[in-house]
XYZ file of C-alpha atoms in Angstrom:
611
model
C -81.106 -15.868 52.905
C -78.119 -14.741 50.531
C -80.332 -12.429 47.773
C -80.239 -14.100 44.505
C -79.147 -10.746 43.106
C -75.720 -10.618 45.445
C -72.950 -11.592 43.237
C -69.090 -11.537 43.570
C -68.779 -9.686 40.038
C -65.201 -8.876 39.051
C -63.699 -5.362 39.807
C -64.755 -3.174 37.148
C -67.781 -2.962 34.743
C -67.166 -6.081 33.506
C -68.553 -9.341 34.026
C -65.295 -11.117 33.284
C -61.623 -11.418 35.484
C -59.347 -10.971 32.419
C -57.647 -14.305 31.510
C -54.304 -13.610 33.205
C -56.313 -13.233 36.743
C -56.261 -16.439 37.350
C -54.326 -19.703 38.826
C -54.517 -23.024 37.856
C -54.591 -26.168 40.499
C -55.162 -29.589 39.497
C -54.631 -33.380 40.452
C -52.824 -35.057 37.219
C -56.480 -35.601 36.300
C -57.944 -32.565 35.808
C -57.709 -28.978 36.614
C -59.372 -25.628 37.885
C -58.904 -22.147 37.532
C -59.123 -19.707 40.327
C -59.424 -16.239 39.974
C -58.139 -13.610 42.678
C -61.451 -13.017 43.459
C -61.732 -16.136 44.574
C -63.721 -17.552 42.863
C -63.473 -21.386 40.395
C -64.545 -20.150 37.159
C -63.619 -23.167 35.089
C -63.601 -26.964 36.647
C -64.094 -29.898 34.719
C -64.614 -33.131 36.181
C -63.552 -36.044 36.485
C -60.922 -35.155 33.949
C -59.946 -32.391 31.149
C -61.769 -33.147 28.375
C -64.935 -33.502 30.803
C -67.876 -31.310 30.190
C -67.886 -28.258 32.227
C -69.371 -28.218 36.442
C -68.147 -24.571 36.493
C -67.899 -22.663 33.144
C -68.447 -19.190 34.277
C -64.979 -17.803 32.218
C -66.756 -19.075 29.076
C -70.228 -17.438 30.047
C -70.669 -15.174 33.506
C -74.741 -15.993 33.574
C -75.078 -19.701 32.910
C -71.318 -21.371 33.160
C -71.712 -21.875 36.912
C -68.715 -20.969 39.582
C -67.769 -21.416 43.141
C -67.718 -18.258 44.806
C -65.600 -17.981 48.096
C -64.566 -14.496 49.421
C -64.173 -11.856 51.759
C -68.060 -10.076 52.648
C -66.294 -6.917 53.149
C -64.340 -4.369 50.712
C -60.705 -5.617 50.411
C -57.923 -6.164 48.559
C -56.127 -9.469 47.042
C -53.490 -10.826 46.143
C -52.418 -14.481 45.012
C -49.401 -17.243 45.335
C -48.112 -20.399 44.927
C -47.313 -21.738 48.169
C -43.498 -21.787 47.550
C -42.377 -24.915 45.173
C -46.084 -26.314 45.150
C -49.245 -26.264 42.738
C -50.853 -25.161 45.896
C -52.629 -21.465 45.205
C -53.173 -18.927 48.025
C -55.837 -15.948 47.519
C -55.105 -13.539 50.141
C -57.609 -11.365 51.378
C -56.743 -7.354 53.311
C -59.661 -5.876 55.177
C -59.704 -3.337 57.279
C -60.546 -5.446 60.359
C -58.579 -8.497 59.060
C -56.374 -10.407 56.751
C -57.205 -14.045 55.339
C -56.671 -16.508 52.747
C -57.958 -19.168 50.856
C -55.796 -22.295 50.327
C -56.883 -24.238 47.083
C -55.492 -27.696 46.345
C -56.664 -31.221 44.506
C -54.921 -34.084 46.312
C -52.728 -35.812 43.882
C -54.411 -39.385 44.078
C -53.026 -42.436 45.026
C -51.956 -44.657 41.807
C -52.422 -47.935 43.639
C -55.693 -47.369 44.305
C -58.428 -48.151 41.362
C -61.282 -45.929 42.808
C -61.421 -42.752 40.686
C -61.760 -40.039 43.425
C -61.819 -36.265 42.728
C -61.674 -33.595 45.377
C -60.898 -30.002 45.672
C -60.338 -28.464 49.041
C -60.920 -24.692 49.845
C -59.303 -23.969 53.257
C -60.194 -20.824 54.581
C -58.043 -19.010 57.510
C -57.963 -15.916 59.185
C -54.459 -14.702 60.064
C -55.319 -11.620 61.623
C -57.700 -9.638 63.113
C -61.437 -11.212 62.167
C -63.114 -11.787 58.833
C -66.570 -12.299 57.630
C -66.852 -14.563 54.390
C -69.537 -15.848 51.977
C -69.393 -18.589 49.541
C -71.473 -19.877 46.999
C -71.624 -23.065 44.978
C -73.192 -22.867 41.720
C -72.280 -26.051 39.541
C -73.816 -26.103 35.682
C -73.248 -29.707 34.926
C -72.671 -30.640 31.096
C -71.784 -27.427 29.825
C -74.527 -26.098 31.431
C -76.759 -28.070 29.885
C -78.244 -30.410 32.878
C -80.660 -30.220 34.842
C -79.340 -30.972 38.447
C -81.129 -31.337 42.119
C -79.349 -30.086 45.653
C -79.947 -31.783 48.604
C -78.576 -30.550 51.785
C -77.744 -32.846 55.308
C -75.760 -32.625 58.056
C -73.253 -30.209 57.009
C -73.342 -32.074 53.137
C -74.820 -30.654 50.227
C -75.256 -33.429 47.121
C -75.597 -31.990 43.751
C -77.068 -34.862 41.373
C -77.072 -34.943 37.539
C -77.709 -37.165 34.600
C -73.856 -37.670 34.354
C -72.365 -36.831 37.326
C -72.814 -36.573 41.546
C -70.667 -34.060 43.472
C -71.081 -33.798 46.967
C -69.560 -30.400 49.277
C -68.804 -30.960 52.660
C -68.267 -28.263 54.376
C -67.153 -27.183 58.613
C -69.691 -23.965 58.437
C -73.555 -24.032 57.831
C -74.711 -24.492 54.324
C -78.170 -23.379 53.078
C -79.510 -24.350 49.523
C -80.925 -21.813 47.584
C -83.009 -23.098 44.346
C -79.752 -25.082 42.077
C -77.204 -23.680 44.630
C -75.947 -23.771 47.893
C -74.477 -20.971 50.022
C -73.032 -19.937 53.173
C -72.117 -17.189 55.431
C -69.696 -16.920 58.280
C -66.907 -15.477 59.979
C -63.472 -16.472 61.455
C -61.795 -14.660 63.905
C -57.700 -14.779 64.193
C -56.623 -18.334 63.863
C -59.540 -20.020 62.861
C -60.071 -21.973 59.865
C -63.152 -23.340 57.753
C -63.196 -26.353 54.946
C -64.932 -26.683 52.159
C -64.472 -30.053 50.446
C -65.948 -31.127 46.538
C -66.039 -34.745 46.258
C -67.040 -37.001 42.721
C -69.545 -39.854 44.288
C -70.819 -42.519 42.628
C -68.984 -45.266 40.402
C -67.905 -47.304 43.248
C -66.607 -44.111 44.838
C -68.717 -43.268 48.783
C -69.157 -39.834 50.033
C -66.901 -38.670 52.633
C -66.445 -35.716 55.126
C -63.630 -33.713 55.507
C -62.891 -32.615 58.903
C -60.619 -29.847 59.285
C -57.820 -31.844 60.896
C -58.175 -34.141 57.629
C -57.777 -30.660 55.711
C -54.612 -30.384 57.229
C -53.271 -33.904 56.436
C -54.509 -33.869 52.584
C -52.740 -30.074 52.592
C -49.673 -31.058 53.890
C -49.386 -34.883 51.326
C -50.176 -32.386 48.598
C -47.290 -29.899 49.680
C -45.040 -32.902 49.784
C -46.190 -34.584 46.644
C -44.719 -31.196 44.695
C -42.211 -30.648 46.448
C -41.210 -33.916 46.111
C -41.566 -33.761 42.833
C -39.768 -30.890 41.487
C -36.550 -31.731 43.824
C -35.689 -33.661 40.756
C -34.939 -30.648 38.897
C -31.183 -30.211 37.643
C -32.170 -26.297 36.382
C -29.778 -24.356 38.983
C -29.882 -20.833 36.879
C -30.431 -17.039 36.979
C -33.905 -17.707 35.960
C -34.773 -20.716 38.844
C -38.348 -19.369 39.903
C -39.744 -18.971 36.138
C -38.619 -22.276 34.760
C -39.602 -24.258 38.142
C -43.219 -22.680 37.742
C -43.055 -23.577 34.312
C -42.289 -27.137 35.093
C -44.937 -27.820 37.658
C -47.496 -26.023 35.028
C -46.593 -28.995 32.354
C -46.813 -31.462 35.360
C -50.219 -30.034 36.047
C -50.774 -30.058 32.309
C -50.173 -34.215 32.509
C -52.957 -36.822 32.754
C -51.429 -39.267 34.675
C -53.357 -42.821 33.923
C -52.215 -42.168 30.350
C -48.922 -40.451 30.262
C -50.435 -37.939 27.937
C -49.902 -34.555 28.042
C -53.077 -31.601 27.359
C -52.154 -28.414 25.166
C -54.367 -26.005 27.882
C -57.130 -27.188 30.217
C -59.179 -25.121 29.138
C -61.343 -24.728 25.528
C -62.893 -21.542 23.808
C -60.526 -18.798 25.162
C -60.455 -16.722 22.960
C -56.995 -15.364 20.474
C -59.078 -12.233 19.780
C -61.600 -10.496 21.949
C -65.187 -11.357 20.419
C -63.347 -13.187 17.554
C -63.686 -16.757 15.827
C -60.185 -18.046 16.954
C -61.436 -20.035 19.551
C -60.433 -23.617 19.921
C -60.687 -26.854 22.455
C -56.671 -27.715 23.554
C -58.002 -30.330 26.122
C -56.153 -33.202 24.157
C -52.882 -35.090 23.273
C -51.085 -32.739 20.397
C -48.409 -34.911 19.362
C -46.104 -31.951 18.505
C -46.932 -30.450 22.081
C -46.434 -33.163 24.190
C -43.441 -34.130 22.174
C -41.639 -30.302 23.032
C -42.930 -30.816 26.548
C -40.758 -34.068 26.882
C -38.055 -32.496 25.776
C -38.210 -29.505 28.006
C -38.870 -32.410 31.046
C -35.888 -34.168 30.018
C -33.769 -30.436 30.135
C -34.668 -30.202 33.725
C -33.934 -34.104 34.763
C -37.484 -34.926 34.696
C -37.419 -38.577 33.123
C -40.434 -40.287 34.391
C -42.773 -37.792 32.390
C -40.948 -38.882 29.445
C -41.145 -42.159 30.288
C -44.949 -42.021 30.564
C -45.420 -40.285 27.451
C -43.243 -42.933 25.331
C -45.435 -44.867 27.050
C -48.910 -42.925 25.525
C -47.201 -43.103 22.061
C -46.667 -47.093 22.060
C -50.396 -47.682 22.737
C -51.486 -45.189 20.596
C -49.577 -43.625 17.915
C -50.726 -46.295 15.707
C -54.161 -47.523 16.865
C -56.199 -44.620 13.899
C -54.605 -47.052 10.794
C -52.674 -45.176 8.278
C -54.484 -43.764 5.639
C -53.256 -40.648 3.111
C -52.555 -38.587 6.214
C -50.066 -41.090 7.673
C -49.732 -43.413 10.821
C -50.220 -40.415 13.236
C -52.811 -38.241 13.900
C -51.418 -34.608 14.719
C -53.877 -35.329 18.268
C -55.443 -37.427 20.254
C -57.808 -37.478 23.087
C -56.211 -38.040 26.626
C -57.061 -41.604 26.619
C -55.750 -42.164 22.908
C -58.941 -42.094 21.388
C -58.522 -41.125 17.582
C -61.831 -39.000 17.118
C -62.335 -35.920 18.560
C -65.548 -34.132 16.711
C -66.024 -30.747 17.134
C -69.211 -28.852 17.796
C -70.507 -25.657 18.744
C -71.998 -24.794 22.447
C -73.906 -22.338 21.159
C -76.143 -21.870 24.653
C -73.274 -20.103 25.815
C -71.844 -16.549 25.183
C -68.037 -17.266 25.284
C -65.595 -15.275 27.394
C -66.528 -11.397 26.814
C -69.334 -12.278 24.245
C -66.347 -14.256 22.193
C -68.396 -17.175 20.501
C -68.592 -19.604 19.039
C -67.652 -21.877 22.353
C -66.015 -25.052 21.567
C -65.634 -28.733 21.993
C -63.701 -31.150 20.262
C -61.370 -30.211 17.377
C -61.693 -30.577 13.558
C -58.249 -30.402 13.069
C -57.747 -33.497 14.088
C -58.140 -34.643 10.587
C -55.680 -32.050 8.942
C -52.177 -33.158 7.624
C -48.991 -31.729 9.650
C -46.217 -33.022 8.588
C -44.165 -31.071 11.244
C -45.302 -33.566 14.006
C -42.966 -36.459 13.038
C -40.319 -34.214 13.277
C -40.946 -32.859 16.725
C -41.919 -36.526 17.874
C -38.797 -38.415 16.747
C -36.284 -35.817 18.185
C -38.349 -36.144 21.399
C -37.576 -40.036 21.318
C -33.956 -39.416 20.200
C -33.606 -36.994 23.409
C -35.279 -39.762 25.700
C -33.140 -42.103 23.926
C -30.369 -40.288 24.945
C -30.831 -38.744 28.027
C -33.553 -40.934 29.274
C -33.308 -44.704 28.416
C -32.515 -46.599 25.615
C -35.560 -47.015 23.671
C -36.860 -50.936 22.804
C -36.475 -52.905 19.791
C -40.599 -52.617 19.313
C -40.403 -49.063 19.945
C -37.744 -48.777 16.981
C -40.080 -50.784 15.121
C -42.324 -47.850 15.038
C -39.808 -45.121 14.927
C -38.683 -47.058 11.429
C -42.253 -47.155 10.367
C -42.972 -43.498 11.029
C -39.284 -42.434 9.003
C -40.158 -44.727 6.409
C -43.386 -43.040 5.512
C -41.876 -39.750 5.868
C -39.612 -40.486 2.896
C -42.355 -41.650 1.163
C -44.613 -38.533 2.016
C -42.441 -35.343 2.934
C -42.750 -33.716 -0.551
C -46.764 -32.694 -0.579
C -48.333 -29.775 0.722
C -49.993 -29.760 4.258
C -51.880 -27.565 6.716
C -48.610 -26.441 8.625
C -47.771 -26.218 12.289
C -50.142 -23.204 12.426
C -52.704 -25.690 11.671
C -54.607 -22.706 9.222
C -57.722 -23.558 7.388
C -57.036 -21.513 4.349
C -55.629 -24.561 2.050
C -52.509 -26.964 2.076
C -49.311 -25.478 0.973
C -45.798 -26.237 0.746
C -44.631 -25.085 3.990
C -40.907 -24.848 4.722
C -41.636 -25.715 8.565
C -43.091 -28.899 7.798
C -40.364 -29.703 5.459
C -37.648 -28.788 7.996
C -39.706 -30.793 10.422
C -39.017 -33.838 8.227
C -36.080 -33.346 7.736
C -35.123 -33.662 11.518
C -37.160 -37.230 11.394
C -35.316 -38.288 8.954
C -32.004 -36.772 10.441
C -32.717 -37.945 14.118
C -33.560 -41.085 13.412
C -30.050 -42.210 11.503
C -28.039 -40.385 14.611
C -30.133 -43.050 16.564
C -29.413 -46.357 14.093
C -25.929 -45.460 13.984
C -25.251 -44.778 17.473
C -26.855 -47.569 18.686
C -25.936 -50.128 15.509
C -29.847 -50.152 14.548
C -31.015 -51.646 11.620
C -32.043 -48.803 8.899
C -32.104 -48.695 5.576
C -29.776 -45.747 6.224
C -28.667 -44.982 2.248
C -32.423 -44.294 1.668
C -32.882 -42.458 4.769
C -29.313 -40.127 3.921
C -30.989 -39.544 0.375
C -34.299 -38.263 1.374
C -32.579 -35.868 4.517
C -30.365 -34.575 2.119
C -32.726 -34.034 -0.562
C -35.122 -32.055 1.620
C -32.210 -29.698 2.852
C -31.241 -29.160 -0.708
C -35.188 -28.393 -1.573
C -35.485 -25.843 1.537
C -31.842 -23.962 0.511
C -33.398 -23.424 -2.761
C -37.078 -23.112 -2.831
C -37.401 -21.622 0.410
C -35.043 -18.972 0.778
C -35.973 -15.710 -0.671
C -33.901 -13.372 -3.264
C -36.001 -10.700 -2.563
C -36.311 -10.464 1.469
C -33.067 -12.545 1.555
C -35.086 -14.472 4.376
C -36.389 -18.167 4.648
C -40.298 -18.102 4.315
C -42.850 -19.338 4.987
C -44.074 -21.514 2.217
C -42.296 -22.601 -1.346
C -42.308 -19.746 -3.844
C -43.915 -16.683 -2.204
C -42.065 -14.254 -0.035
C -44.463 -14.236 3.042
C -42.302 -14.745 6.385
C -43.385 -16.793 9.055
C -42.022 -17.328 12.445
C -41.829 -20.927 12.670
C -38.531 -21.149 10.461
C -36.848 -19.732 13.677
C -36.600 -23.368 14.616
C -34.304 -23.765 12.070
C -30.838 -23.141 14.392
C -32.635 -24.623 17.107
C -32.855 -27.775 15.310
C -29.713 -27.923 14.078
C -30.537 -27.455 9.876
C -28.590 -24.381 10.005
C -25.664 -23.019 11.776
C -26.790 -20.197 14.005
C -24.401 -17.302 12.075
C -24.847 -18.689 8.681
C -25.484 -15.711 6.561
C -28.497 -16.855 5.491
C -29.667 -17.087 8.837
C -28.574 -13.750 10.380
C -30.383 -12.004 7.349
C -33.581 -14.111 8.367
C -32.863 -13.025 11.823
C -33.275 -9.831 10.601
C -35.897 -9.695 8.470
C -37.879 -11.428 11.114
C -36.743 -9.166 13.765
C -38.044 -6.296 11.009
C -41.449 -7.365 9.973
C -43.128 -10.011 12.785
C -41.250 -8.590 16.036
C -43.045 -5.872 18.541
C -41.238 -4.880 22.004
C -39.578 -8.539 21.374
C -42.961 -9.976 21.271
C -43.038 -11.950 17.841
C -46.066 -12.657 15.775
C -46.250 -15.678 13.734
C -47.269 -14.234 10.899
C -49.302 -11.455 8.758
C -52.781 -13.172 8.146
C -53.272 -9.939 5.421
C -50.429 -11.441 3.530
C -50.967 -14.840 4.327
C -54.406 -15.268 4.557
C -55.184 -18.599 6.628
C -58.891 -18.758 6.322
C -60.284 -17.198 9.360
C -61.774 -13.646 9.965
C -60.366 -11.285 12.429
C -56.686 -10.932 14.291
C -54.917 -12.284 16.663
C -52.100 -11.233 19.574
C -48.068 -11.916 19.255
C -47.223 -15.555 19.576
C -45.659 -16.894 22.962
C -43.913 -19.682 21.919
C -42.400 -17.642 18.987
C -41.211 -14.848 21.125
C -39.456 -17.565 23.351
C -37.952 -19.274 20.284
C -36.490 -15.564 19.176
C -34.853 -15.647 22.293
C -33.188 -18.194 22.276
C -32.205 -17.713 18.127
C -30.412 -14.762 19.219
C -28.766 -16.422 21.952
C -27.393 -18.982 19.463
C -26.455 -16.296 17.382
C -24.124 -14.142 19.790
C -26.284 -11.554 20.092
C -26.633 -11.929 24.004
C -27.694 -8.445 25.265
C -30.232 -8.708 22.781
C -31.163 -11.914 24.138
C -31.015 -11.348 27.508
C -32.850 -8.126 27.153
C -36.317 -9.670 24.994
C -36.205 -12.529 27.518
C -36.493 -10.348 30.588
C -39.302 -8.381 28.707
C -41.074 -11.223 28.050
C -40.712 -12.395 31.846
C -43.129 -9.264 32.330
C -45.784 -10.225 30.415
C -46.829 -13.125 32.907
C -49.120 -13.008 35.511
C -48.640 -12.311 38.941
C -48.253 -16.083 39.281
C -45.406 -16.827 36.510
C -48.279 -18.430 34.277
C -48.781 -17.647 30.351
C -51.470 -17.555 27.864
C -51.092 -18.624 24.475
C -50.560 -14.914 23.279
C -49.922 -11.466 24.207
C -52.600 -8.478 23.031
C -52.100 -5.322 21.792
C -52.013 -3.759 25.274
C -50.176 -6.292 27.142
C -53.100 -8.342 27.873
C -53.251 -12.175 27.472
C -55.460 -14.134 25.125
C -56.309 -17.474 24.172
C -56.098 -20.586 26.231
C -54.552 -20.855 29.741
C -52.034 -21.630 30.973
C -50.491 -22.536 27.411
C -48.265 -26.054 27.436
C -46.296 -24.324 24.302
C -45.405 -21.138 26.023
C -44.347 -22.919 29.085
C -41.652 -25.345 27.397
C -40.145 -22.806 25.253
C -39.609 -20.814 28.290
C -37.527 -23.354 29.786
C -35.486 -23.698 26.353
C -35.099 -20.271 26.413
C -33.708 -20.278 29.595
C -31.923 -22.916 29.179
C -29.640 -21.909 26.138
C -29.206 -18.271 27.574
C -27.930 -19.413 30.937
C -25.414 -21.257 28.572
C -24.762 -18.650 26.495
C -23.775 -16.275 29.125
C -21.721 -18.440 31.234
């Protein structure tokens, strides 16, 4: 028997891969991170928002993982398999070299059955390799109590909620909760491992290695398939095609809506508060997502998410914080409560662990904004939109000229207070602004004088109670100079030209006070306090959207040069965080949908820019 004590810990004295170790796989359903140990130490099933089977990232001890590796010393390494979501852990020995192929076939949508499985295909490609493996699940958070049972080269895990059943080509023992198994391949050979969702209608089934081979090669095909639609030809190909298969992994597919992070609880400061649940719809998110989709040619995800927003958008009732909630779960539901798993430790002792969201009920007025140019890009890129669907745009604009002048919680969704911030009202005023392009390119009906008056009343407002004398910079909320990186959507969006004076000197005072090695923090929590204890890292997304502000500004080598530096701060596998520590290191929730998008836009206008 495999000792109890014999654990595949991480390299190092500590009990945790850091964040950026790791790869994510998934089935437009759900997802899993792999770390290049080998090892699943986050898997929720059967989809996202799911309570934990393996949560070892958010607590080593009790999260649960599935441990697969190399029994001897060696050395790894990890890869996509080229154009694919398919992730290869590579292991060098001294008396071998193998790999592990990890994969969730992408289900048929035909079929009603709701089958999850995640295959772990384990080769030797030279010389001869002993392995172990261990299965560990920790259903509901950890929380359930579960029984093994183990026959004929099965083992069935049963709990309260949920049945999961490994299959497996080598011996498998069962040791107390968990199963493990030891064995070796020699040059050539192969071994499956196979973790099926039963029950619900759905049987158990085996998984013979030659149907290994046929589920590995659909899934290859599926994504490559897939991203053949792209139209992105540039210098930066590799990056923004990873990106776009991490939002397609980032997609829940029988709703067209589109998750922030799969994961919850990882952490924006090391042993810090900042720790939130992204496992649901963000308007604002999924709304930038389309838009980088539609960059590359990708029009079905669009199409699925204008979808999501006509069977949702309006299904909360409108109340003082408008027609739209700023999220929504995956399946549209409206509340998403949030509570504290306080059982578990939270990645490097970072607690409180999460689930659920309480800012779900906060008022951001940015999100109509970021919605409606999303469906006036799909509009015009994608397909014309339908007379119901303008129906709601008009409802939405309508209430923004009835609600754009009160203070709100911002895009930065702080819990220090409502304030006037100049993001949310530049937000609205591309709702406003979007929406009459639309009605009078396509004849619409609008009550367009009312619509004009509002737009042009909220530029007016941001020109003069929003720019500051003193740092001769846009800020970040009405009547105190505090800067804040969001306003460098402001050229992006089209409110101001990209050399207006007023713009280069915000360029530069932003450049000045919030920018590090072209890493860009959103903004000073000492002089903007937002309610929360503790720091936090340099902001992806912001250090993308500096990019591509200097682009649009001329300033090219300047461009060029922060958007190769920030191309160093991924992982090994092209994949990004939400932010970027002192040291390099990434922090909070991964792989980040808002990082990934902005990359592409990035990439996008610089490619353009330099011809």
């Amino acid at each position: 028997m495999w000792p109890e004590t014999q654990q595949f810990a991480p390299s190092g004295t500590s009990r945790y891969l850091p964040i950026a170790e790791h790869g994510l796989i998934g089935d437009l359903r759900t997802a899993a991170l792999v770390g290049v140990n080998g090892t699943i130490d986050w898997y929720c099933c059967p989809r996202f928002d799911a309570p934990s089977v393996f949560g070892a990232i958010l607590d080593a001890d009790r999260g649960g993982s599935f441990q697969l590796a190399a029994d001897v010393p060696a050395r790894t390494k990890q890869f996509y398999f080229p154009d694919t979501n398919v992730l290869i852990t590579r292991f060098y020995a001294a008396d071998g070299v193998g790999e592990i192929q990890d994969f969730m076939p992408i289900m048929d949508e035909s079929r009603e059955i709701d089958r999850h499985r995640l295959i772990r295909r384990v080769l030797c490609a030279r010389g001869s390799l002993p392995f172990r493996a261990r299965v560990a699940p920790r259903f509901g958070y950890a929380t359930e109590p579960h029984t093994v049972r183990v026959q004929e080269g099965q083992a069935i895990f049963t709990a309260p909620s949920l049945s999961l059943t490994l299959t497996a080509s080598v011996p498998l023992e069962a040791d107390n909760q968990d199963v493990w198994s030891q064995f070796k391949l020699h040059e050539g050979e192969s071994a499956v491992f196979a973790l099926d969702r039963v029950g619900d209608g759905v049987e158990m089934r085996s998984c013979p290695l030659a149907e290994a081979e046929e589920q590995f090669a659909a899934t290859v095909k599926f994504w490559r398939t897939w991203l053949s639609s792209s139209r992105y030809r540039g210098r930066w190909r590799e990056m923004v095609h990873r990106s776009a298969l991490t939002l397609k992994l980032l997609t829940y597919a029988p709703t067209g809506g589109i998750v922030a992070a799969p994961t919850t609880s990882l952490p924006e400061q090391i042993g810090g508060e900042r720790n939130w649940d992204y496992r649901h719809v963000w308007i604002r998110d999924a709304a930038f997502c389309v838009y980088a989709l539609l960059r590359l040619g990708f029009t079905g995800e669009a199409e699925a998410f204008m979808d999501f927003l006509s069977r949702h958008v309006t299904t909360c009732g409108v109340d003082e914080s408008g027609p739209l909630q700023i999220m929504y779960g995956i399946d549209g539901r409206c509340d998403l409560p949030e509570r504290e798993l306080g059982h578990l430790e939270g990645y490097q002792g970072s607690a409180p662990v999460r689930t659920g969201n309480a800012a779900v009920d906060q008022l951001q007025l940015d999100i109509y904004g970021a919605l409606i140019d999303s469906i006036y890009l799909y509009d015009k890129w994608g397909q014309p939109i339908s007379s119901d669907q303008w129906d709601q745009v008009c409802v939405l604009v309508d209430w923004v000229c009835d609600n754009w002048d009160q203070p709100d919680e911002g895009v930065w969704e702080t819990r220090g207070g409502r304030k006037d911030f100049v993001y949310s009202r530049l937000m609205c005023w591309v709702a406003i602004e979007r929406a009459t392009r639309m009605a009078i390119h396509r004849g619409l009906p609008a009550d367009l004088s009312r619509w004009r008056e509002n737009r042009d009343t909220i530029y007016r407002q941001i020109m003069r109670r929003g720019w500051s004398r003193e740092l001769q910079a846009f800020v970040q909320h009405y009547d105190e100079d505090v800067l804040d990186a969001a306003v460098l959507m402001m050229p992006l969006a089209k409110f101001v030209s990209p050399t207006d004076p007023k713009w280069l000197s915000t360029l530069d005072a932003l450049g000045e006070a919030l920018v590090s090695d072209s890493l860009v923090y959103r903004y000073d929590p000492r002089t903007s306090p937002d309610g929360l204890r503790g720091e936090e890292g340099t902001f992806s997304i912001c250090s993308f959207w500096y990019v591509e502000a200097l682009a649009r500004a001329g300033r090219l080598d300047e461009a060029r040069l922060a958007f190769e530096k920030m191309l160093t701060y991924a992982n090994h596998l092209g994949l990004y965080a939400e932010e970027i520590g002192h040291t390099g290191e990434q922090l909070g929730n991964f792989p980040q949908a808002f990082t990934h998008l902005a990359l592409i836009s990035a990439a996008f206008k610089l490619d353009l820019a330099l011809g």
